PDB file of C-alpha atoms and ligand atoms in Angstrom:
ATOM      1  CA  UNK A  17     331.997 259.459 132.941  1.00  0.00           C
ATOM      2  CA  UNK A  18     328.729 261.284 132.470  1.00  0.00           C
ATOM      3  CA  UNK A  19     329.130 264.997 131.737  1.00  0.00           C
ATOM      4  CA  UNK A  20     326.657 267.020 133.799  1.00  0.00           C
ATOM      5  CA  UNK A  21     325.405 270.520 133.141  1.00  0.00           C
ATOM      6  CA  UNK A  22     323.740 273.119 135.348  1.00  0.00           C
ATOM      7  CA  UNK A  23     322.615 276.662 134.603  1.00  0.00           C
ATOM      8  CA  UNK A  24     326.120 278.122 135.031  1.00  0.00           C
ATOM      9  CA  UNK A  25     328.417 275.100 135.203  1.00  0.00           C
ATOM     10  CA  UNK A  26     329.769 272.191 133.181  1.00  0.00           C
ATOM     11  CA  UNK A  27     330.928 269.105 135.113  1.00  0.00           C
ATOM     12  CA  UNK A  28     333.311 267.039 133.004  1.00  0.00           C
ATOM     13  CA  UNK A  29     336.276 264.680 133.470  1.00  0.00           C
ATOM     14  CA  UNK A  30     339.625 266.219 134.389  1.00  0.00           C
ATOM     15  CA  UNK A  31     342.215 266.182 131.585  1.00  0.00           C
ATOM     16  CA  UNK A  32     346.002 266.352 131.802  1.00  0.00           C
ATOM     17  CA  UNK A  33     345.761 269.903 130.392  1.00  0.00           C
ATOM     18  CA  UNK A  34     344.067 270.850 133.708  1.00  0.00           C
ATOM     19  CA  UNK A  35     347.210 270.031 135.739  1.00  0.00           C
ATOM     20  CA  UNK A  36     348.139 273.693 136.361  1.00  0.00           C
ATOM     21  CA  UNK A  37     344.680 274.364 137.805  1.00  0.00           C
ATOM     22  CA  UNK A  38     344.827 271.201 139.955  1.00  0.00           C
ATOM     23  CA  UNK A  39     348.228 272.269 141.312  1.00  0.00           C
ATOM     24  CA  UNK A  40     347.000 275.802 141.996  1.00  0.00           C
ATOM     25  CA  UNK A  41     343.906 274.451 143.791  1.00  0.00           C
ATOM     26  CA  UNK A  42     345.498 271.746 145.942  1.00  0.00           C
ATOM     27  CA  UNK A  43     348.679 273.641 146.853  1.00  0.00           C
ATOM     28  CA  UNK A  44     346.649 276.224 148.831  1.00  0.00           C
ATOM     29  CA  UNK A  45     346.292 275.942 152.595  1.00  0.00           C
ATOM     30  CA  UNK A  46     342.914 277.717 152.500  1.00  0.00           C
ATOM     31  CA  UNK A  47     341.653 274.839 150.304  1.00  0.00           C
ATOM     32  CA  UNK A  48     343.442 271.974 152.092  1.00  0.00           C
ATOM     33  CA  UNK A  49     342.876 273.263 155.641  1.00  0.00           C
ATOM     34  CA  UNK A  50     339.894 270.968 156.303  1.00  0.00           C
ATOM     35  CA  UNK A  51     340.803 268.153 153.891  1.00  0.00           C
ATOM     36  CA  UNK A  52     342.999 265.293 155.028  1.00  0.00           C
ATOM     37  CA  UNK A  53     344.269 264.478 158.469  1.00  0.00           C
ATOM     38  CA  UNK A  54     346.716 266.230 158.613  1.00  0.00           C
ATOM     39  CA  UNK A  55     346.318 268.560 155.572  1.00  0.00           C
ATOM     40  CA  UNK A  56     348.959 268.077 152.872  1.00  0.00           C
ATOM     41  CA  UNK A  57     349.758 270.683 150.215  1.00  0.00           C
ATOM     42  CA  UNK A  58     350.445 269.566 146.642  1.00  0.00           C
ATOM     43  CA  UNK A  59     354.045 270.385 145.705  1.00  0.00           C
ATOM     44  CA  UNK A  60     354.428 270.116 141.936  1.00  0.00           C
ATOM     45  CA  UNK A  61     352.826 269.475 138.544  1.00  0.00           C
ATOM     46  CA  UNK A  62     353.799 265.771 138.528  1.00  0.00           C
ATOM     47  CA  UNK A  63     351.652 265.242 141.605  1.00  0.00           C
ATOM     48  CA  UNK A  64     348.773 267.006 139.854  1.00  0.00           C
ATOM     49  CA  UNK A  65     349.117 264.754 136.786  1.00  0.00           C
ATOM     50  CA  UNK A  66     349.276 261.629 138.991  1.00  0.00           C
ATOM     51  CA  UNK A  67     346.137 262.739 140.836  1.00  0.00           C
ATOM     52  CA  UNK A  68     344.261 263.289 137.560  1.00  0.00           C
ATOM     53  CA  UNK A  69     345.262 259.739 136.506  1.00  0.00           C
ATOM     54  CA  UNK A  70     344.112 258.342 139.872  1.00  0.00           C
ATOM     55  CA  UNK A  71     340.797 260.176 139.514  1.00  0.00           C
ATOM     56  CA  UNK A  72     340.212 258.544 136.115  1.00  0.00           C
ATOM     57  CA  UNK A  73     340.558 255.128 137.785  1.00  0.00           C
ATOM     58  CA  UNK A  74     337.725 256.069 140.171  1.00  0.00           C
ATOM     59  CA  UNK A  75     335.242 256.467 137.308  1.00  0.00           C
ATOM     60  CA  UNK A  76     332.789 253.543 137.422  1.00  0.00           C
ATOM     61  CA  UNK A  77     329.982 255.189 135.489  1.00  0.00           C
ATOM     62  CA  UNK A  78     328.266 256.362 138.695  1.00  0.00           C
ATOM     63  CA  UNK A  79     331.083 257.449 141.004  1.00  0.00           C
ATOM     64  CA  UNK A  80     333.754 259.766 139.693  1.00  0.00           C
ATOM     65  CA  UNK A  81     335.619 263.029 140.113  1.00  0.00           C
ATOM     66  CA  UNK A  82     334.403 265.966 138.030  1.00  0.00           C
ATOM     67  CA  UNK A  83     336.168 269.158 136.981  1.00  0.00           C
ATOM     68  CA  UNK A  84     333.680 271.988 137.454  1.00  0.00           C
ATOM     69  CA  UNK A  85     333.926 274.650 134.773  1.00  0.00           C
ATOM     70  CA  UNK A  86     332.268 278.054 134.671  1.00  0.00           C
ATOM     71  CA  UNK A  87     330.410 277.945 131.342  1.00  0.00           C
ATOM     72  CA  UNK A  88     330.410 281.732 130.926  1.00  0.00           C
ATOM     73  CA  UNK A  89     334.079 282.429 131.654  1.00  0.00           C
ATOM     74  CA  UNK A  90     335.281 279.004 130.418  1.00  0.00           C
ATOM     75  CA  UNK A  91     337.456 278.783 133.556  1.00  0.00           C
ATOM     76  CA  UNK A  92     337.749 275.884 135.987  1.00  0.00           C
ATOM     77  CA  UNK A  93     336.211 276.588 139.398  1.00  0.00           C
ATOM     78  CA  UNK A  94     336.745 273.387 141.386  1.00  0.00           C
ATOM     79  CA  UNK A  95     336.207 269.681 141.899  1.00  0.00           C
ATOM     80  CA  UNK A  96     333.113 267.616 142.696  1.00  0.00           C
ATOM     81  CA  UNK A  97     333.615 264.095 144.062  1.00  0.00           C
ATOM     82  CA  UNK A  98     331.317 261.063 144.375  1.00  0.00           C
ATOM     83  CA  UNK A  99     333.269 258.105 145.747  1.00  0.00           C
ATOM     84  CA  UNK A 100     333.376 255.266 148.289  1.00  0.00           C
ATOM     85  CA  UNK A 101     334.277 256.594 151.758  1.00  0.00           C
ATOM     86  CA  UNK A 102     336.790 254.613 153.868  1.00  0.00           C
ATOM     87  CA  UNK A 103     335.792 253.361 157.311  1.00  0.00           C
ATOM     88  CA  UNK A 104     337.839 254.286 160.369  1.00  0.00           C
ATOM     89  CA  UNK A 105     340.331 251.597 161.406  1.00  0.00           C
ATOM     90  CA  UNK A 106     343.955 250.696 160.689  1.00  0.00           C
ATOM     91  CA  UNK A 107     343.181 249.296 157.211  1.00  0.00           C
ATOM     92  CA  UNK A 108     340.857 252.099 156.054  1.00  0.00           C
ATOM     93  CA  UNK A 109     338.555 249.474 154.522  1.00  0.00           C
ATOM     94  CA  UNK A 110     335.635 250.666 152.365  1.00  0.00           C
ATOM     95  CA  UNK A 111     332.683 251.481 154.621  1.00  0.00           C
ATOM     96  CA  UNK A 112     330.122 250.554 151.964  1.00  0.00           C
ATOM     97  CA  UNK A 113     328.901 254.151 151.884  1.00  0.00           C
ATOM     98  CA  UNK A 114     329.302 256.619 149.011  1.00  0.00           C
ATOM     99  CA  UNK A 115     330.299 260.187 149.840  1.00  0.00           C
ATOM    100  CA  UNK A 116     329.834 263.430 147.994  1.00  0.00           C
ATOM    101  CA  UNK A 117     332.460 266.182 148.386  1.00  0.00           C
ATOM    102  CA  UNK A 118     333.553 269.530 146.938  1.00  0.00           C
ATOM    103  CA  UNK A 119     336.823 271.460 146.632  1.00  0.00           C
ATOM    104  CA  UNK A 120     336.632 274.912 145.027  1.00  0.00           C
ATOM    105  CA  UNK A 121     339.211 277.554 144.168  1.00  0.00           C
ATOM    106  CA  UNK A 122     339.020 280.605 146.467  1.00  0.00           C
ATOM    107  CA  UNK A 123     338.561 282.767 143.351  1.00  0.00           C
ATOM    108  CA  UNK A 124     335.218 281.014 142.833  1.00  0.00           C
ATOM    109  CA  UNK A 125     333.940 280.931 146.428  1.00  0.00           C
ATOM    110  CA  UNK A 126     330.786 282.740 147.452  1.00  0.00           C
ATOM    111  CA  UNK A 127     328.961 282.467 144.101  1.00  0.00           C
ATOM    112  CA  UNK A 128     326.871 279.409 144.939  1.00  0.00           C
ATOM    113  CA  UNK A 129     328.962 277.268 142.571  1.00  0.00           C
ATOM    114  CA  UNK A 130     329.687 274.470 145.068  1.00  0.00           C
ATOM    115  CA  UNK A 131     325.997 274.104 145.939  1.00  0.00           C
ATOM    116  CA  UNK A 132     324.928 274.239 142.274  1.00  0.00           C
ATOM    117  CA  UNK A 133     327.464 271.569 141.235  1.00  0.00           C
ATOM    118  CA  UNK A 134     326.805 269.383 144.290  1.00  0.00           C
ATOM    119  CA  UNK A 135     323.038 269.403 143.715  1.00  0.00           C
ATOM    120  CA  UNK A 136     323.631 268.128 140.149  1.00  0.00           C
ATOM    121  CA  UNK A 137     325.937 265.318 141.341  1.00  0.00           C
ATOM    122  CA  UNK A 138     323.484 264.317 144.093  1.00  0.00           C
ATOM    123  CA  UNK A 139     320.706 264.096 141.511  1.00  0.00           C
ATOM    124  CA  UNK A 140     323.013 262.077 139.229  1.00  0.00           C
ATOM    125  CA  UNK A 141     323.741 259.660 142.129  1.00  0.00           C
ATOM    126  CA  UNK A 142     320.045 259.014 142.695  1.00  0.00           C
ATOM    127  CA  UNK A 143     319.312 258.794 138.954  1.00  0.00           C
ATOM    128  CA  UNK A 144     322.051 256.115 138.783  1.00  0.00           C
ATOM    129  CA  UNK A 145     320.278 254.126 141.513  1.00  0.00           C
ATOM    130  CA  UNK A 146     322.311 254.849 144.657  1.00  0.00           C
ATOM    131  CA  UNK A 147     319.974 254.543 147.656  1.00  0.00           C
ATOM    132  CA  UNK A 148     321.956 256.866 149.933  1.00  0.00           C
ATOM    133  CA  UNK A 149     324.756 259.432 149.758  1.00  0.00           C
ATOM    134  CA  UNK A 150     326.741 260.661 152.773  1.00  0.00           C
ATOM    135  CA  UNK A 151     328.909 263.724 153.381  1.00  0.00           C
ATOM    136  CA  UNK A 152     331.362 264.493 156.158  1.00  0.00           C
ATOM    137  CA  UNK A 153     332.965 267.799 157.078  1.00  0.00           C
ATOM    138  CA  UNK A 154     335.486 269.042 159.582  1.00  0.00           C
ATOM    139  CA  UNK A 155     333.395 270.425 162.495  1.00  0.00           C
ATOM    140  CA  UNK A 156     334.987 273.870 161.918  1.00  0.00           C
ATOM    141  CA  UNK A 157     334.152 273.943 158.188  1.00  0.00           C
ATOM    142  CA  UNK A 158     331.027 276.111 158.343  1.00  0.00           C
ATOM    143  CA  UNK A 159     331.007 276.864 154.581  1.00  0.00           C
ATOM    144  CA  UNK A 160     330.973 273.168 153.712  1.00  0.00           C
ATOM    145  CA  UNK A 161     328.261 272.405 156.279  1.00  0.00           C
ATOM    146  CA  UNK A 162     326.201 275.170 154.711  1.00  0.00           C
ATOM    147  CA  UNK A 163     326.626 273.554 151.269  1.00  0.00           C
ATOM    148  CA  UNK A 164     325.328 270.282 152.793  1.00  0.00           C
ATOM    149  CA  UNK A 165     322.276 272.111 154.138  1.00  0.00           C
ATOM    150  CA  UNK A 166     321.666 273.988 150.891  1.00  0.00           C
ATOM    151  CA  UNK A 167     321.506 270.778 148.834  1.00  0.00           C
ATOM    152  CA  UNK A 168     319.139 269.195 151.342  1.00  0.00           C
ATOM    153  CA  UNK A 169     321.361 266.786 153.263  1.00  0.00           C
ATOM    154  CA  UNK A 170     320.232 265.810 156.750  1.00  0.00           C
ATOM    155  CA  UNK A 171     322.622 266.651 159.606  1.00  0.00           C
ATOM    156  CA  UNK A 172     323.206 263.895 162.191  1.00  0.00           C
ATOM    157  CA  UNK A 173     325.926 265.553 164.355  1.00  0.00           C
ATOM    158  CA  UNK A 174     329.440 264.217 164.894  1.00  0.00           C
ATOM    159  CA  UNK A 175     330.664 260.735 163.940  1.00  0.00           C
ATOM    160  CA  UNK A 176     334.012 258.923 164.121  1.00  0.00           C
ATOM    161  CA  UNK A 177     333.044 256.136 161.727  1.00  0.00           C
ATOM    162  CA  UNK A 178     335.088 257.444 158.756  1.00  0.00           C
ATOM    163  CA  UNK A 179     338.679 258.619 158.076  1.00  0.00           C
ATOM    164  CA  UNK A 180     339.906 257.921 161.651  1.00  0.00           C
ATOM    165  CA  UNK A 181     338.692 261.302 162.845  1.00  0.00           C
ATOM    166  CA  UNK A 182     335.607 263.058 164.163  1.00  0.00           C
ATOM    167  CA  UNK A 183     333.517 264.662 161.393  1.00  0.00           C
ATOM    168  CA  UNK A 184     330.087 266.208 161.128  1.00  0.00           C
ATOM    169  CA  UNK A 185     327.884 263.623 159.398  1.00  0.00           C
ATOM    170  CA  UNK A 186     325.237 264.320 156.744  1.00  0.00           C
ATOM    171  CA  UNK A 187     323.089 261.984 154.629  1.00  0.00           C
ATOM    172  CA  UNK A 188     320.544 262.064 151.831  1.00  0.00           C
ATOM    173  CA  UNK A 189     318.308 259.153 150.858  1.00  0.00           C
ATOM    174  CA  UNK A 190     317.039 258.655 147.328  1.00  0.00           C
ATOM    175  CA  UNK A 191     313.533 260.000 146.889  1.00  0.00           C
ATOM    176  CA  UNK A 192     310.940 257.227 146.876  1.00  0.00           C
ATOM    177  CA  UNK A 193     309.669 256.381 143.419  1.00  0.00           C
TER     178      UNK A 193
HETATM  179  C1  COA B 222     333.233 274.636 151.061  1.00  0.00           C
HETATM  180  C2  COA B 222     333.350 275.324 149.716  1.00  0.00           C
HETATM  181  C3  COA B 222     333.313 274.291 148.625  1.00  0.00           C
HETATM  182  C4  COA B 222     332.185 276.290 149.537  1.00  0.00           C
HETATM  183  O1  COA B 222     332.296 276.841 148.228  1.00  0.00           O
HETATM  184  P1  COA B 222     331.323 278.010 147.705  1.00  0.00           P
HETATM  185  O2  COA B 222     331.362 277.985 146.229  1.00  0.00           O
HETATM  186  O3  COA B 222     331.663 279.271 148.383  1.00  0.00           O
HETATM  187  O4  COA B 222     329.937 277.481 148.207  1.00  0.00           O
HETATM  188  P2  COA B 222     328.510 278.134 147.957  1.00  0.00           P
HETATM  189  O5  COA B 222     328.676 279.550 147.505  1.00  0.00           O
HETATM  190  O6  COA B 222     327.727 277.190 147.115  1.00  0.00           O
HETATM  191  O7  COA B 222     327.856 278.106 149.410  1.00  0.00           O
HETATM  192  C5  COA B 222     328.609 278.458 150.551  1.00  0.00           C
HETATM  193  C6  COA B 222     327.656 278.821 151.665  1.00  0.00           C
HETATM  194  O8  COA B 222     328.401 278.859 152.875  1.00  0.00           O
HETATM  195  C7  COA B 222     328.300 280.161 153.448  1.00  0.00           C
HETATM  196  N1  COA B 222     329.560 280.414 154.093  1.00  0.00           N
HETATM  197  C8  COA B 222     330.741 280.695 153.515  1.00  0.00           C
HETATM  198  N2  COA B 222     331.689 280.861 154.468  1.00  0.00           N
HETATM  199  C9  COA B 222     331.076 280.647 155.653  1.00  0.00           C
HETATM  200  C10 COA B 222     331.517 280.673 156.996  1.00  0.00           C
HETATM  201  N3  COA B 222     332.794 280.915 157.316  1.00  0.00           N
HETATM  202  N4  COA B 222     330.611 280.424 157.971  1.00  0.00           N
HETATM  203  C11 COA B 222     329.314 280.161 157.667  1.00  0.00           C
HETATM  204  N5  COA B 222     328.843 280.108 156.401  1.00  0.00           N
HETATM  205  C12 COA B 222     329.725 280.353 155.415  1.00  0.00           C
HETATM  206  C13 COA B 222     328.007 281.077 152.285  1.00  0.00           C
HETATM  207  O9  COA B 222     327.415 282.289 152.721  1.00  0.00           O
HETATM  208  C14 COA B 222     327.035 280.195 151.475  1.00  0.00           C
HETATM  209  O10 COA B 222     325.755 280.141 152.072  1.00  0.00           O
HETATM  210  P3  COA B 222     324.529 281.083 151.546  1.00  0.00           P
HETATM  211  O11 COA B 222     324.356 280.785 150.096  1.00  0.00           O
HETATM  212  O12 COA B 222     323.380 280.655 152.388  1.00  0.00           O
HETATM  213  O13 COA B 222     324.956 282.497 151.766  1.00  0.00           O
HETATM  214  C15 COA B 222     334.664 276.136 149.608  1.00  0.00           C
HETATM  215  O14 COA B 222     334.754 276.974 150.706  1.00  0.00           O
HETATM  216  C16 COA B 222     335.901 275.255 149.526  1.00  0.00           C
HETATM  217  O15 COA B 222     336.222 274.726 148.478  1.00  0.00           O
HETATM  218  N6  COA B 222     336.641 275.127 150.650  1.00  0.00           N
HETATM  219  C17 COA B 222     337.899 274.391 150.651  1.00  0.00           C
HETATM  220  C18 COA B 222     337.702 272.909 150.432  1.00  0.00           C
HETATM  221  C19 COA B 222     336.800 272.303 151.468  1.00  0.00           C
HETATM  222  O16 COA B 222     336.914 272.577 152.659  1.00  0.00           O
HETATM  223  N7  COA B 222     335.917 271.410 150.995  1.00  0.00           N
HETATM  224  C20 COA B 222     334.995 270.722 151.849  1.00  0.00           C
HETATM  225  C21 COA B 222     335.614 269.548 152.497  1.00  0.00           C
HETATM  226  S1  COA B 222     334.396 268.726 153.531  1.00  0.00           S
END
């Protein structure tokens, strides 16, 4: 997986040594509230280790799951995701679209970290040749919709085409060469 760097952040693969952070992040209702249908809180460190393993299997050189680290403090701040998004339907088949997503620790909210990391992953997606990236948010998730706007995604209103639920739908197309 390509390591990415921004002014304040390092985006790198998750390691098993990050399991305590992953558990802390995904066991919080304020983080999981708008993720999943219904939201599910992580219960223990084994689940965190299994998730880190599963994330490694998603790395195809373009798509992947990055641990976002504050370069100054050396602390982890959250997760950036670039991955195939499942279509609505009983089988949750791949839709053919690639989604970008972000999950940050409340201790790191409000510093512009999600937008800074997401802009770097969006640029990476286009540099790797993806023609289009989508994002979906819970309609009540104003902070996440604002991140979409800040990184230049176009808002298309609600859609039910993914995840068997109604989400706000955003897209970005690769800049023309
Ligand atoms: C969404 C999330 C990643 C934002 O993280 P962040 O690091 O605070 O994001 P940023 O600081 O880059 O930008 C957040 C923007 O939303 C705004 N914002 C925050 N809370 C808001 C709210 N309740 N209503 C409206 N805007 C809000 C901030 O002011 C900021 O915009 P600004 O820079 O114009 O002031 C973070 O809240 C999170 O991890 N939430 C839990 C997981 C989640 O829901 N992920 C998204 C799933 S689709």
